[in-house]
Amino acid sequence: MRLSAALAFLPLLFAREAPASLGIKQGKLSLSSPDGLSDASYTLDPLQPLPPLTLAEQTTLKLSFTVIDASTGAGVIPDQAHLLFEDTTGDESRDVTVSVGVKSSGRASFTLNTAKLPAALIHTRGTSNLTLFLSSLASPPLRPLAYPLTALTLSPSLLKPLNRRRHDLPPRAGEPAFAPQEELAHTFKKEEKSVGVIISLLGLGITLTPWVVLLGLISSIRPQTNPSALSSTSSLFFISLIALEILIGVYWVGLKLYQLLPAFIGLAGVSAYLGKVAMSGLREKRLKGQ
Amino acid sequence: MSSSSINVPKIPSAAETKQQAAEVQSQLSNSLSTLVHNYASTTPARVKLIDSFLLFCVLSGVLQFAYRILVTSFPYYAFVGGFGSTVGQFVLLAGLRAQVAPGRDSEFKAISQERAFLDFAASSVILHLFCFNFLG
C-alpha cells in the first residue's frame, strides 16, 4: 500500500511545471477631449473586449496598467512593453510600434495626444488594431503577453498622405510590377561603305603621282650624275643613315621612346663619325679635282 | 572748235585683240622654253636632283593638304606628320640647295658643301624621327 501510494506520486515528480505568464492588472483606457463630448473610460478586461474607438482632433488617449506575474500577482518590470498599431489592410509595412514607459513598480502608462501625433502614425491609413505586447527575460521565464486592446481609427484630418515606398507604384493594367521585359538586341553602327574599284584606282594614281614625277626626273638626271663615284666610306655612311631610318620605323611599330633612344644615340654617333670620314675624303677629292 | 584737236582713243577690233593675245602667248611660251633650256644647260646635276626632290615635296604636300580640305582630316595626327614632313623636308632641301648651288661662295664661305650635306642629313633624320612620332 505504501509502495503503491509512493508510486502514485512518481508521475507528479517528473511532471514539468507550466511556466508562469505575464499579465496586467488595474488596466484602464480613457479618452478625453477639451469639450468633453467624446470622453470615455474603459477598464481592461480580457472577457470584455473594448469597443472600436475613434480619435478626433484634440483628443487624448491614455492607457495605464500594472505588469504582474499572472501566477503570483507580483509586480514585474518587463523587458519589452510595446503597443502595435496594426494596419487593418494587412500591409505589415504600414504597422507602427510605439514603446510604453514602465516604472520600477511595474506601473506603465501611455499617452497619445492627437495634437502631437508621432510622425509614424501621421503617415498611415488611420485604421489599426491596437495590441499590447509584454515580454520578460527574467528567471524563471515568464510567458510573453499579447493583449488585443481595440480597433482604433484616427480622424482623416489628422493624417497626411502615405509615404511613397519603392514598390508603391501601381502596376500597369494587366501587368505585374516585375514582368519579363523586352529583350535588348545589340545595335552596331552601320557597316562602312566600301569605295568602288575605279575610285580606289584613281585615288591610288593621285597618291603615287609625286613618286612617278620624282622617279621620272631622277631617271632623266641620273645619266648626268656619277653614282659609281661613291667611295667605301661614303657607302658605309649611307648604310648607317638607312639603318637609322629603319630604326625609326621599328620604333614606330613596336618600341617605346626609352627603348629607342639608347640605340638611336649609339647609331647616330656611328653615323656622325662615318659621315665625317666620308665627307672629308670627298672634300679632298673635290679640292684635288679643282 | 574743230573736231580734229580732240584725241579719241581707238578701240581695237576683235581681230586686233586676237592678234595681241596670240603675241603675248607666244612671248610667254618663248620665255618658258628659254627658261627651261637655260635651266637644263646651266644647272649642275646635283642641283637638279635637289630640285626634283623639292618638286616632289611640293606635290606631296599639296595633295595631302587637298585631301585634308576636300575629304577628311582623319587621322589628324597622320596628316600633321605627313604634311609636316613635306614642309620640313622642303625647307631642309632648300637650305641645302642654297649652300651647294653655283654662286654660293660669297655667302657661305665658312661652310663647305660636304659640311652642308652632313647638316642636311642629320637634320633630315631628326625630322623623320619627329614625324614618325606624330604618326602614332
Short mmCIF file of C-alpha atoms in Angstrom, two decimals, chain B:
data_model
loop_
_atom_site.label_atom_id
_atom_site.label_comp_id
_atom_site.label_asym_id
_atom_site.label_seq_id
_atom_site.Cartn_x
_atom_site.Cartn_y
_atom_site.Cartn_z
CA MET B 1 36.43 124.38 -132.21
CA SER B 2 37.48 121.65 -134.70
CA SER B 3 36.95 118.01 -134.11
CA SER B 4 40.50 117.14 -135.15
CA SER B 5 42.01 118.57 -131.90
CA ILE B 6 40.19 116.02 -129.74
CA ASN B 7 42.04 112.67 -129.34
CA VAL B 8 39.55 109.82 -129.19
CA PRO B 9 41.16 106.56 -128.11
CA LYS B 10 40.99 103.98 -130.81
CA ILE B 11 39.02 100.88 -129.81
CA PRO B 12 40.82 97.77 -131.14
CA SER B 13 38.81 95.45 -133.27
CA ALA B 14 38.24 91.78 -132.47
CA ALA B 15 40.90 90.67 -134.89
CA GLU B 16 43.46 93.04 -133.42
CA THR B 17 42.63 91.79 -129.87
CA LYS B 18 43.08 88.23 -131.00
CA GLN B 19 46.38 89.04 -132.61
CA GLN B 20 47.62 90.76 -129.44
CA ALA B 21 46.64 87.73 -127.33
CA ALA B 22 48.46 85.38 -129.68
CA GLU B 23 51.57 87.56 -129.49
CA VAL B 24 51.50 87.55 -125.67
CA GLN B 25 51.04 83.80 -125.62
CA SER B 26 53.93 83.19 -127.98
CA GLN B 27 56.13 85.52 -125.91
CA LEU B 28 55.23 83.59 -122.76
CA SER B 29 55.94 80.22 -124.37
CA ASN B 30 59.22 81.55 -125.72
CA SER B 31 60.21 82.79 -122.27
CA LEU B 32 59.24 79.50 -120.68
CA SER B 33 61.17 77.41 -123.19
CA THR B 34 64.21 79.71 -122.80
CA LEU B 35 63.97 79.32 -119.01
CA VAL B 36 63.77 75.53 -119.24
CA HIS B 37 66.61 75.37 -121.76
CA ASN B 38 68.84 77.61 -119.65
CA TYR B 39 67.98 75.66 -116.52
CA ALA B 40 68.75 72.33 -118.18
CA SER B 41 72.03 73.52 -119.63
CA THR B 42 73.45 75.60 -116.80
CA THR B 43 72.26 73.82 -113.65
CA PRO B 44 74.56 71.11 -112.28
CA ALA B 45 73.13 67.59 -111.99
CA ARG B 46 73.30 67.57 -108.22
CA VAL B 47 71.23 70.76 -108.03
CA LYS B 48 68.74 69.27 -110.50
CA LEU B 49 68.47 66.25 -108.18
CA ILE B 50 67.71 68.55 -105.26
CA ASP B 51 65.15 70.42 -107.39
CA SER B 52 63.45 67.10 -108.24
CA PHE B 53 63.08 66.33 -104.55
CA LEU B 54 61.80 69.86 -103.95
CA LEU B 55 59.14 69.38 -106.62
CA PHE B 56 58.27 66.00 -105.09
CA CYS B 57 57.82 67.61 -101.65
CA VAL B 58 55.60 70.37 -103.11
CA LEU B 59 53.39 67.89 -104.97
CA SER B 60 53.13 65.59 -101.97
CA GLY B 61 52.29 68.44 -99.60
CA VAL B 62 49.68 69.91 -101.94
CA LEU B 63 47.98 66.55 -102.39
CA GLN B 64 47.92 65.89 -98.63
CA PHE B 65 46.51 69.31 -97.88
CA ALA B 66 43.91 68.97 -100.64
CA TYR B 67 42.85 65.63 -99.14
CA ARG B 68 42.60 67.27 -95.73
CA ILE B 69 40.37 70.05 -97.10
CA LEU B 70 38.25 68.09 -99.55
CA VAL B 71 37.82 64.70 -97.87
CA THR B 72 38.65 64.43 -94.18
CA SER B 73 41.20 65.28 -91.52
CA PHE B 74 41.06 61.76 -90.08
CA PRO B 75 43.52 60.59 -88.87
CA TYR B 76 44.54 64.09 -87.87
CA TYR B 77 47.97 63.36 -86.47
CA ALA B 78 48.88 61.32 -89.53
CA PHE B 79 48.05 64.42 -91.62
CA VAL B 80 50.15 66.58 -89.29
CA GLY B 81 53.08 64.16 -89.52
CA GLY B 82 52.84 63.73 -93.28
CA PHE B 83 52.32 67.37 -94.16
CA GLY B 84 54.90 68.48 -91.64
CA SER B 85 57.44 66.10 -93.14
CA THR B 86 56.94 67.51 -96.64
CA VAL B 87 57.21 71.10 -95.44
CA GLY B 88 60.21 70.35 -93.24
CA GLN B 89 61.98 68.37 -95.92
CA PHE B 90 61.32 71.17 -98.42
CA VAL B 91 62.91 73.69 -96.08
CA LEU B 92 65.97 71.48 -95.48
CA LEU B 93 66.35 70.78 -99.20
CA ALA B 94 66.03 74.49 -100.00
CA GLY B 95 68.74 75.22 -97.44
CA LEU B 96 70.98 72.52 -98.92
CA ARG B 97 70.40 73.88 -102.45
CA ALA B 98 71.31 77.38 -101.35
CA GLN B 99 74.55 76.05 -99.85
CA VAL B 100 75.67 73.83 -102.76
CA ALA B 101 74.40 75.70 -105.85
CA PRO B 102 76.88 77.62 -108.02
CA GLY B 103 77.49 81.16 -106.83
CA ARG B 104 77.28 80.22 -103.16
CA ASP B 105 80.89 81.10 -102.31
CA SER B 106 80.21 84.73 -101.45
CA GLU B 107 77.54 83.82 -98.91
CA PHE B 108 78.71 80.50 -97.44
CA LYS B 109 82.48 80.90 -97.19
CA ALA B 110 82.76 79.20 -93.82
CA ILE B 111 80.67 76.15 -94.71
CA SER B 112 81.88 73.61 -97.21
CA GLN B 113 79.47 71.70 -99.46
CA GLU B 114 80.26 68.49 -97.63
CA ARG B 115 79.50 70.10 -94.28
CA ALA B 116 76.20 71.38 -95.69
CA PHE B 117 75.29 67.86 -96.81
CA LEU B 118 76.13 66.42 -93.38
CA ASP B 119 73.97 69.06 -91.72
CA PHE B 120 71.17 68.26 -94.15
CA ALA B 121 71.44 64.50 -93.45
CA ALA B 122 71.43 64.92 -89.68
CA SER B 123 68.51 67.38 -89.78
CA SER B 124 66.53 65.08 -92.07
CA VAL B 125 66.97 62.09 -89.74
CA ILE B 126 65.77 64.13 -86.77
CA LEU B 127 62.85 65.48 -88.83
CA HIS B 128 61.87 61.92 -89.75
CA LEU B 129 62.01 60.86 -86.10
CA PHE B 130 59.68 63.68 -85.07
CA CYS B 131 57.28 62.97 -87.94
CA PHE B 132 57.14 59.25 -87.15
CA ASN B 133 56.40 60.20 -83.55
CA PHE B 134 53.40 62.18 -84.74
CA LEU B 135 52.04 59.27 -86.74
CA GLY B 136 51.21 57.45 -83.54
#
